Short mmCIF file of N, CA and C in Angstrom, two decimals:
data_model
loop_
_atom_site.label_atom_id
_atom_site.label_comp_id
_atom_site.label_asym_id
_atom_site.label_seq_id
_atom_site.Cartn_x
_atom_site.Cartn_y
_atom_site.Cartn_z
N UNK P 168 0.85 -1.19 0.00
CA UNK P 168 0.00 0.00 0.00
C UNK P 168 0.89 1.25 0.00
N UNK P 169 0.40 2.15 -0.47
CA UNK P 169 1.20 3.50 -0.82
C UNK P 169 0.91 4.36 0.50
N UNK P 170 1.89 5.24 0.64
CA UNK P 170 1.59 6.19 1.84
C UNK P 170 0.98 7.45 1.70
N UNK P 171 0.41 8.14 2.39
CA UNK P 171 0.03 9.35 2.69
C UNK P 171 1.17 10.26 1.83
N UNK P 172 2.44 10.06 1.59
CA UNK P 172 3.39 10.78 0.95
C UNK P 172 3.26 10.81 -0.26
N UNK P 173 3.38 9.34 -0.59
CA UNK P 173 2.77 9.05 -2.35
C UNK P 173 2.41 9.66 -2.85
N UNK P 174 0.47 9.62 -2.03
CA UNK P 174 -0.42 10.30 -2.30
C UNK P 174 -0.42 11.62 -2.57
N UNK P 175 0.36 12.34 -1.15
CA UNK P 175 0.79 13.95 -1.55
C UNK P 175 1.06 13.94 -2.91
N UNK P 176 2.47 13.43 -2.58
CA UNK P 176 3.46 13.56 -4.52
C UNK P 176 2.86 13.49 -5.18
N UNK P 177 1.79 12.26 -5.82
CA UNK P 177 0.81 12.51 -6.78
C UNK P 177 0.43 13.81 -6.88
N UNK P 178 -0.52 14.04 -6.03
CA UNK P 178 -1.26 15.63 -6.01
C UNK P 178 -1.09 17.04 -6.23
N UNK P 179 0.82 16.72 -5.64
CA UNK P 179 1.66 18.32 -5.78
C UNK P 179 1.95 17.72 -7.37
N UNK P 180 2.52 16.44 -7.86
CA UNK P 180 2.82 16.77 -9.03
C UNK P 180 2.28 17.12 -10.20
N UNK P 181 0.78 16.86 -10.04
CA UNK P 181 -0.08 17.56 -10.95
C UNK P 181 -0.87 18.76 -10.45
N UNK P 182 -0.98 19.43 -9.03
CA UNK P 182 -1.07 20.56 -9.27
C UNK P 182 0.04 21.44 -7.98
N UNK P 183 1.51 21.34 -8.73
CA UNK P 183 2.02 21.80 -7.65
C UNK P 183 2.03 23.16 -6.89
N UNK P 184 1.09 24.54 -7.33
CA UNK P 184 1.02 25.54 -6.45
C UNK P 184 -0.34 25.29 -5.43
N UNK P 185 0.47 24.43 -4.45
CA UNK P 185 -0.85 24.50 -2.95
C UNK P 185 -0.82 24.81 -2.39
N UNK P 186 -1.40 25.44 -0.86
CA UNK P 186 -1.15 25.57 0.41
C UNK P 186 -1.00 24.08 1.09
N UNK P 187 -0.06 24.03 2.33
CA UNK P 187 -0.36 22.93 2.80
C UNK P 187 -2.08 22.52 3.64
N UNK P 188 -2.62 23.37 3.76
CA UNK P 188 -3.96 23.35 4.03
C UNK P 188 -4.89 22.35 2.60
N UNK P 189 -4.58 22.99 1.46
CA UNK P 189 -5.64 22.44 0.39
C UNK P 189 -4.86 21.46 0.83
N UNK P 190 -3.67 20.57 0.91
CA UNK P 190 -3.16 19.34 0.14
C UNK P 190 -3.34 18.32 1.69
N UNK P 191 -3.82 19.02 2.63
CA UNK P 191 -4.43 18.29 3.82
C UNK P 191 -5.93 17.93 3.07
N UNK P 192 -6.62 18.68 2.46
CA UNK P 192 -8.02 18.51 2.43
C UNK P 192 -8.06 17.52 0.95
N UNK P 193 -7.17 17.24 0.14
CA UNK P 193 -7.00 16.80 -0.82
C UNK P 193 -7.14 15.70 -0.89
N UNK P 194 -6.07 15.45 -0.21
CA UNK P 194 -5.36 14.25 0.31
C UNK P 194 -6.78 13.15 1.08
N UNK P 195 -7.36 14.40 2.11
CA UNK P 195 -8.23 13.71 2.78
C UNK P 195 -9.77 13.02 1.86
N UNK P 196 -10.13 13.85 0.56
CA UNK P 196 -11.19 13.78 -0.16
C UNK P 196 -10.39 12.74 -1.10
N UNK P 197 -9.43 12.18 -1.11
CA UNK P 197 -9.04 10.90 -2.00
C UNK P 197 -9.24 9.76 -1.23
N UNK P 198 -8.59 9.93 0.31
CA UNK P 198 -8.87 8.81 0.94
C UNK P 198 -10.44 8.44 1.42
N UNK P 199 -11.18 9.54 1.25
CA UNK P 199 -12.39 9.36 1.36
C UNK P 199 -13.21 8.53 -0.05
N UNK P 200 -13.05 9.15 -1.16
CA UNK P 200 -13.56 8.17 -2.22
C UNK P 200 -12.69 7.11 -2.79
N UNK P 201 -11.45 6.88 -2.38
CA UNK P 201 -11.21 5.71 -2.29
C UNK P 201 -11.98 4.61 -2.03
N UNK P 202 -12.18 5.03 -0.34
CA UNK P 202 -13.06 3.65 0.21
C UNK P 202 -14.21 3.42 -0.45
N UNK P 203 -14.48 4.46 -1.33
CA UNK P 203 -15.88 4.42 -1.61
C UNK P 203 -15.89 3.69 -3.16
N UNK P 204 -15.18 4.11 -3.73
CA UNK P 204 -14.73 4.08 -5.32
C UNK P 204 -14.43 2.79 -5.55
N UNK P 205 -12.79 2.60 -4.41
CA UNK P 205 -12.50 1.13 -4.80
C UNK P 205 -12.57 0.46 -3.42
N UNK P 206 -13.16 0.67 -2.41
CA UNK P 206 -13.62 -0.11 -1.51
C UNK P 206 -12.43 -0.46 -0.09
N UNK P 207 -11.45 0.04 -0.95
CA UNK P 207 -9.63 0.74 0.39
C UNK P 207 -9.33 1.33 0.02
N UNK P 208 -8.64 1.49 1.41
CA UNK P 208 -8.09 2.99 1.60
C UNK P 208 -6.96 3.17 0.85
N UNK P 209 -6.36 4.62 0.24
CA UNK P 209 -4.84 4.74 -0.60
C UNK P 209 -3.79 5.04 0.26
N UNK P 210 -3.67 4.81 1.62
CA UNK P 210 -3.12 5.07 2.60
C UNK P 210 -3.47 4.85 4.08
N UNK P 211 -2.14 3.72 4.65
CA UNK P 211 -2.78 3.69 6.12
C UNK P 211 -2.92 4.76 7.06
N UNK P 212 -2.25 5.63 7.15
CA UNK P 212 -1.94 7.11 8.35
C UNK P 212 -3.21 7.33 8.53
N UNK P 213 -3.50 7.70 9.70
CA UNK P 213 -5.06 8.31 10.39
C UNK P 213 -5.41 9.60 9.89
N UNK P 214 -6.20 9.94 10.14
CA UNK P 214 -6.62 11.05 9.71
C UNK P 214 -7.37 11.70 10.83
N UNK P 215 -7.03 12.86 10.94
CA UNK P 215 -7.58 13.71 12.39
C UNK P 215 -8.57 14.78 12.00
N UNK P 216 -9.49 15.14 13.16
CA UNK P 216 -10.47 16.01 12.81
C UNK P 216 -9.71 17.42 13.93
N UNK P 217 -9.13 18.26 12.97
CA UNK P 217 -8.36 19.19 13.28
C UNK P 217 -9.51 20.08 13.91
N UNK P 218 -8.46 21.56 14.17
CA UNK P 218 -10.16 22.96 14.22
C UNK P 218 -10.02 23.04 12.99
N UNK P 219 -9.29 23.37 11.96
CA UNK P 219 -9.75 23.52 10.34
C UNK P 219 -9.93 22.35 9.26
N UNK P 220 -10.23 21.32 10.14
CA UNK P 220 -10.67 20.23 9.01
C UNK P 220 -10.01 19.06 9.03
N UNK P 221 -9.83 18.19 8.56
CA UNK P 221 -9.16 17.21 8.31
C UNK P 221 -7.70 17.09 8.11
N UNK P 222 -6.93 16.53 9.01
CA UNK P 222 -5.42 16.69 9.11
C UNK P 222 -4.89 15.61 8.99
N UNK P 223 -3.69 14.52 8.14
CA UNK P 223 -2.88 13.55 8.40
C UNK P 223 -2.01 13.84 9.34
N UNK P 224 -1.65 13.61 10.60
CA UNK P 224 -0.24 14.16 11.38
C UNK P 224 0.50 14.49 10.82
N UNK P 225 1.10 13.00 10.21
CA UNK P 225 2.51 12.54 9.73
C UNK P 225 2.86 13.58 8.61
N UNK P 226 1.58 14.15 7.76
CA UNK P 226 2.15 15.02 6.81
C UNK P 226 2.07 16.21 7.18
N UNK P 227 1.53 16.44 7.93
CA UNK P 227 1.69 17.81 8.75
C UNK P 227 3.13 18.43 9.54
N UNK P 228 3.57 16.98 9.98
CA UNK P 228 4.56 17.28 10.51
C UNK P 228 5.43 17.42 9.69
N UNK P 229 5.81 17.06 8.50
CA UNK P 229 7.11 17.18 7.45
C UNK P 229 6.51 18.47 7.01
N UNK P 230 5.03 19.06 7.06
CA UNK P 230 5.14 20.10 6.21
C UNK P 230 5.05 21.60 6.86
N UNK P 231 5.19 21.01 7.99
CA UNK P 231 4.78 22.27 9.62
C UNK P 231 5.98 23.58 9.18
N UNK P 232 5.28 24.40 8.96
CA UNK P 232 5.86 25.89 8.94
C UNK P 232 5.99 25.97 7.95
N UNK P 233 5.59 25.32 6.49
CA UNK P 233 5.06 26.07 5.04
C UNK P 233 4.15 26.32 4.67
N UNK P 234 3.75 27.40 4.19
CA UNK P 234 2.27 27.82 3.70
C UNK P 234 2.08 26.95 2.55
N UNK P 235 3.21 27.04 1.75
CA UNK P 235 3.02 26.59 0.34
C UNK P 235 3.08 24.90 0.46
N UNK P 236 2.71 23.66 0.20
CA UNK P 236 3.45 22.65 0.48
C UNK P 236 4.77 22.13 -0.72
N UNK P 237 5.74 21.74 -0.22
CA UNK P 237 7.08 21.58 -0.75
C UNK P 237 7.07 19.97 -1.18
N UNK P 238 7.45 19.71 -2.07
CA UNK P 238 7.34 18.40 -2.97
C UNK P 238 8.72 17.90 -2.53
N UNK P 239 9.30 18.53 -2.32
CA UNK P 239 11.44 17.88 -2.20
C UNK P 239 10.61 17.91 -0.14
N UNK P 240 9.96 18.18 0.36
CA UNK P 240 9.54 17.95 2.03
C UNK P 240 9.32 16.30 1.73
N UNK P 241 8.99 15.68 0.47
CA UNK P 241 8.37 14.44 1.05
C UNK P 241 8.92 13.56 0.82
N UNK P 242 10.11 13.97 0.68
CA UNK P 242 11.67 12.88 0.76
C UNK P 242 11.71 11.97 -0.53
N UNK P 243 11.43 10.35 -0.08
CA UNK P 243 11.30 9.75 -1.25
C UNK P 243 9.93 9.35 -2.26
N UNK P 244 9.25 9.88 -1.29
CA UNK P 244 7.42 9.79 -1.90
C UNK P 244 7.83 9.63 -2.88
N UNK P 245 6.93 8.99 -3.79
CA UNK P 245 6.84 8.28 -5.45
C UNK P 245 5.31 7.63 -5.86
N UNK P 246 4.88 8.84 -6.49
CA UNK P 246 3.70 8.27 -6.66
C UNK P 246 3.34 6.87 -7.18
N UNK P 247 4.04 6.33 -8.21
CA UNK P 247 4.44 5.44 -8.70
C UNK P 247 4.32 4.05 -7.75
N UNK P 248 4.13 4.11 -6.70
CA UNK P 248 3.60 2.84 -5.80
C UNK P 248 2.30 3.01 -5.74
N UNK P 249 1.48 4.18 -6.25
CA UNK P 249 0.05 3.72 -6.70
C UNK P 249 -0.48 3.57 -7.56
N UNK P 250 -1.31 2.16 -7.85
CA UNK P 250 -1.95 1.87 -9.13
C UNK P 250 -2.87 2.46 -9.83
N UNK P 251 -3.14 2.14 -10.87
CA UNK P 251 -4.10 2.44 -11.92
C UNK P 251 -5.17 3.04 -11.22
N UNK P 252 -6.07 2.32 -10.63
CA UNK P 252 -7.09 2.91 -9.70
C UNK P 252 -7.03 3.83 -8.54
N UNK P 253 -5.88 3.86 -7.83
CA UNK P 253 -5.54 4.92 -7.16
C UNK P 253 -5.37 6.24 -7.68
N UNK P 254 -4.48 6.00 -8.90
CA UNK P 254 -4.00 7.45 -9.58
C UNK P 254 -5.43 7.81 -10.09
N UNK P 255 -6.46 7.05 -10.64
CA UNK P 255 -7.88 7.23 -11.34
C UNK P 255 -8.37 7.97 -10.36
N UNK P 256 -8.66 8.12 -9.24
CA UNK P 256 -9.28 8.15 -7.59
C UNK P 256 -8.75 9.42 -7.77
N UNK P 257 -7.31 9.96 -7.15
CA UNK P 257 -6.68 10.95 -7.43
C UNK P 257 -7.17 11.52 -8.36
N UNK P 258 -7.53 11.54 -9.65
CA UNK P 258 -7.55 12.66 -10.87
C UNK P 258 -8.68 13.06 -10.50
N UNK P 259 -9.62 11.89 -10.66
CA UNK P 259 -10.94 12.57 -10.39
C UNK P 259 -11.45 13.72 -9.10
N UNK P 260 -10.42 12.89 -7.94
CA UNK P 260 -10.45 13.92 -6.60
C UNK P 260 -10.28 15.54 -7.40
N UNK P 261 -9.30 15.55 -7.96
CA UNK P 261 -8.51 16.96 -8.16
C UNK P 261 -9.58 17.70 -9.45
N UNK P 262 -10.28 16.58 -10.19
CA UNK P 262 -11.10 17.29 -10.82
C UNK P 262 -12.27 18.30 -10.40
N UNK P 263 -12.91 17.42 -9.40
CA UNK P 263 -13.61 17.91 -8.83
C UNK P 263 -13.26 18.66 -7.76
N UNK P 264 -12.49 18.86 -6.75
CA UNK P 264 -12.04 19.61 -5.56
C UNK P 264 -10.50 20.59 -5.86
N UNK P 265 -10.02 20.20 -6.64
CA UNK P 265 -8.57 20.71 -7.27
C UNK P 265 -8.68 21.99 -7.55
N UNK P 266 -9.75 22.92 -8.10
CA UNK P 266 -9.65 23.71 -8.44
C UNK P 266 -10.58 25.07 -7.08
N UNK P 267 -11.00 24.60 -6.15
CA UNK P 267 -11.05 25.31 -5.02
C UNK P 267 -10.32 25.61 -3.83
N UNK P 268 -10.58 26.65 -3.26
CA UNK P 268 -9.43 27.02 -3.02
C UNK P 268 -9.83 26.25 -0.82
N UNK P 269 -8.36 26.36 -0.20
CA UNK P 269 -8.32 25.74 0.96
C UNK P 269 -9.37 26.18 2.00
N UNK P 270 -9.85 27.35 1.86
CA UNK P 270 -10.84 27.93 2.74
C UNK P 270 -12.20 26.90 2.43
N UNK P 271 -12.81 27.22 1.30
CA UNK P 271 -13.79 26.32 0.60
C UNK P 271 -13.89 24.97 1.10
N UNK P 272 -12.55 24.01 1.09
CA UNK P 272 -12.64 22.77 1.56
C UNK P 272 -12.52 22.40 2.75
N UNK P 273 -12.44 23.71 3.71
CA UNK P 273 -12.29 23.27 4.84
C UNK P 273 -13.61 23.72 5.17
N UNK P 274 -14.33 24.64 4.51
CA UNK P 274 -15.79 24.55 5.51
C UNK P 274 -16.36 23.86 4.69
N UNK P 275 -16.41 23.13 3.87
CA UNK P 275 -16.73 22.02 3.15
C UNK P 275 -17.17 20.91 3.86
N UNK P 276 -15.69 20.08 4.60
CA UNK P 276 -15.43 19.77 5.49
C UNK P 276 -16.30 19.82 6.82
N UNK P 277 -16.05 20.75 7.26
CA UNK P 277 -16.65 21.32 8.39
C UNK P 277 -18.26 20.64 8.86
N UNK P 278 -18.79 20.79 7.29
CA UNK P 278 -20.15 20.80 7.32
C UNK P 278 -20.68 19.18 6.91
N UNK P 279 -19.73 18.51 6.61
CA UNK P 279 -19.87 16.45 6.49
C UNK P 279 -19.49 15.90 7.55
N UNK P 280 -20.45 15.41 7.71
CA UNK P 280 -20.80 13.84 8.72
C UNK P 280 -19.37 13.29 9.40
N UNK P 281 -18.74 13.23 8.67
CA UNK P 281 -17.12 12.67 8.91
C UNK P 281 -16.62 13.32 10.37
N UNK P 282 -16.38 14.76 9.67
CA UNK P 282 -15.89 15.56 10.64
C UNK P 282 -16.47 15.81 11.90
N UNK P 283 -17.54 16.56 11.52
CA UNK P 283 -18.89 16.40 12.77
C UNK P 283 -18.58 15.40 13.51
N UNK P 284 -18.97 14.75 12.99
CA UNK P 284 -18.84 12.94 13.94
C UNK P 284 -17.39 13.17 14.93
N UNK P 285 -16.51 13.31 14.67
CA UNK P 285 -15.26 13.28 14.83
C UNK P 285 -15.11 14.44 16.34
N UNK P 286 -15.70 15.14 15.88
CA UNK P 286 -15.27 16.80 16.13
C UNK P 286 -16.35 16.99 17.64
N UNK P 287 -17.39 16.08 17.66
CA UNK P 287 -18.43 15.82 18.90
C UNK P 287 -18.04 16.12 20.36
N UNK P 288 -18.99 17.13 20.79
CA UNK P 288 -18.46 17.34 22.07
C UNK P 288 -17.40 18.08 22.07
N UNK P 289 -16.15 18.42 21.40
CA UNK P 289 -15.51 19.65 21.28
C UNK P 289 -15.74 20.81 20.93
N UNK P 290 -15.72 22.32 21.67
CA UNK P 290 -15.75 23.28 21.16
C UNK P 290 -15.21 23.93 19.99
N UNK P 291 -15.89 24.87 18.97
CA UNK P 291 -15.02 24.77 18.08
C UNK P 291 -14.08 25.47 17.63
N UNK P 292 -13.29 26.51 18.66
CA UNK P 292 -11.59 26.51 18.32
C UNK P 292 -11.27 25.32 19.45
N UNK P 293 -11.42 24.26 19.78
CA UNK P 293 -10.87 23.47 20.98
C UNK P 293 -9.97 22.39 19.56
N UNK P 294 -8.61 22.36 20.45
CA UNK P 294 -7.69 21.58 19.67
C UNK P 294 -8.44 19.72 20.08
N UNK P 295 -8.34 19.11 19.07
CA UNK P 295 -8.52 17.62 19.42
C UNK P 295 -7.61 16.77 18.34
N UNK P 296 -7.80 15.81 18.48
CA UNK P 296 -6.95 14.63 17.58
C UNK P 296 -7.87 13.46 17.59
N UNK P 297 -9.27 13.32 17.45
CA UNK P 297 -10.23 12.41 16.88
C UNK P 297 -9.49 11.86 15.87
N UNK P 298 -9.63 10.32 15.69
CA UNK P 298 -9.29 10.18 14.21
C UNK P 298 -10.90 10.10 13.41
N UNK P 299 -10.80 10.07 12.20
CA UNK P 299 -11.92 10.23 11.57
C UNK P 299 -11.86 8.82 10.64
N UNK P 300 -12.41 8.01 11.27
CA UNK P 300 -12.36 6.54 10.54
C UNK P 300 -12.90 6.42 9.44
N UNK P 301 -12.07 5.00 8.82
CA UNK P 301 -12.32 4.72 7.44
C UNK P 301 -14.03 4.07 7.51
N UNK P 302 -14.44 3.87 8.05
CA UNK P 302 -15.81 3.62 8.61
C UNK P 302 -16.70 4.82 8.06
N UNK P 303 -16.35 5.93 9.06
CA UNK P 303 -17.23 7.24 8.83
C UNK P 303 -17.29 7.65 7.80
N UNK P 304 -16.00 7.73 7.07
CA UNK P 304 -15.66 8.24 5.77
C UNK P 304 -16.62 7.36 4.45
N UNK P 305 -16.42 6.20 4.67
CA UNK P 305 -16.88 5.40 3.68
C UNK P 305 -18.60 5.48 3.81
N UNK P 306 -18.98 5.56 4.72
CA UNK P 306 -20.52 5.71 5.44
C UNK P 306 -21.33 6.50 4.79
N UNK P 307 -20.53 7.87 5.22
CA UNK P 307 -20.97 9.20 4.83
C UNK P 307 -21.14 9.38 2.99
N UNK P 308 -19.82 9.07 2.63
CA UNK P 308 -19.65 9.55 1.51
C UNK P 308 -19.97 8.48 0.15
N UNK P 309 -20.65 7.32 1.09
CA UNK P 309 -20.89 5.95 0.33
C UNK P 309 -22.51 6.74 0.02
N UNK P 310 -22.94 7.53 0.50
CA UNK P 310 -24.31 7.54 1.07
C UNK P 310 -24.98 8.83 -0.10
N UNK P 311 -23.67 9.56 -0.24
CA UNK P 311 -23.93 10.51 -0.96
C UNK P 311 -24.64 9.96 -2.89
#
């Protein structure tokens, strides 16, 4: 299985001017129709219900203190460990969500089942680290 990095790389390499914010929400709307599309996930790393939306840690942390996200940050990422149907998953993600901007997808976000779910009982600037399961994700967005 390919990582959360992969996945980035894919995403910066076809649209590489992002914030690291969109390529959190990107990232997160692939692994979401993944489950849905091809039934797994394109990446094991959790996924957290941040205050602005949907966060991977792990890529947060390589990308902590750039606005822009940096493609040489994700070391050896290679999209190329994901298949046919992954990269398919990906295009279509970026077709449809690729061209809005990070604000948009995070109250996007904000406002699906996933997050909500996740985000329960926290106030909302209150920091948390819910993960937002492949369960919810697939649920919600199976449903749509």
């Amino acid at each position: 299985m390919a990582s959360v990095f992969d996945v980035a790389a894919s995403i910066l390499d076809k649209t590489p001017s992002v914030s690291h914010m969109k390529l959190q929400k990107l990232v997160y709307y692939a692994q979401a129709w993944s489950l849905v599309w091809d039934d797994e996930p394109l990446f094991p790393e959790k996924i957290e219900a941040w205050v602005n939306g949907p966060v991977v840690p792990q890529l947060f942390a390589v990308l902590q203190g750039s606005f822009k996200a940096d493609r040489h940050k994700l070391g050896d990422a290679d999209p190329d460990r994901l298949g046919p149907p992954q990269k398919d998953t990906i295009d279509k993600v970026l077709e449809f969500y690729g061209h809005r901007d990070a604000q948009w997808l995070s109250d996007l976000s904000h406002g699906e089942g996933p997050w909500r779910e996740a985000r329960k009982g926290l106030l909302p600037n209150e920091r948390g680290s819910r993960e937002i399961t492949h369960a919810l994700m697939a649920e919600y967005y199976g449903g749509l």
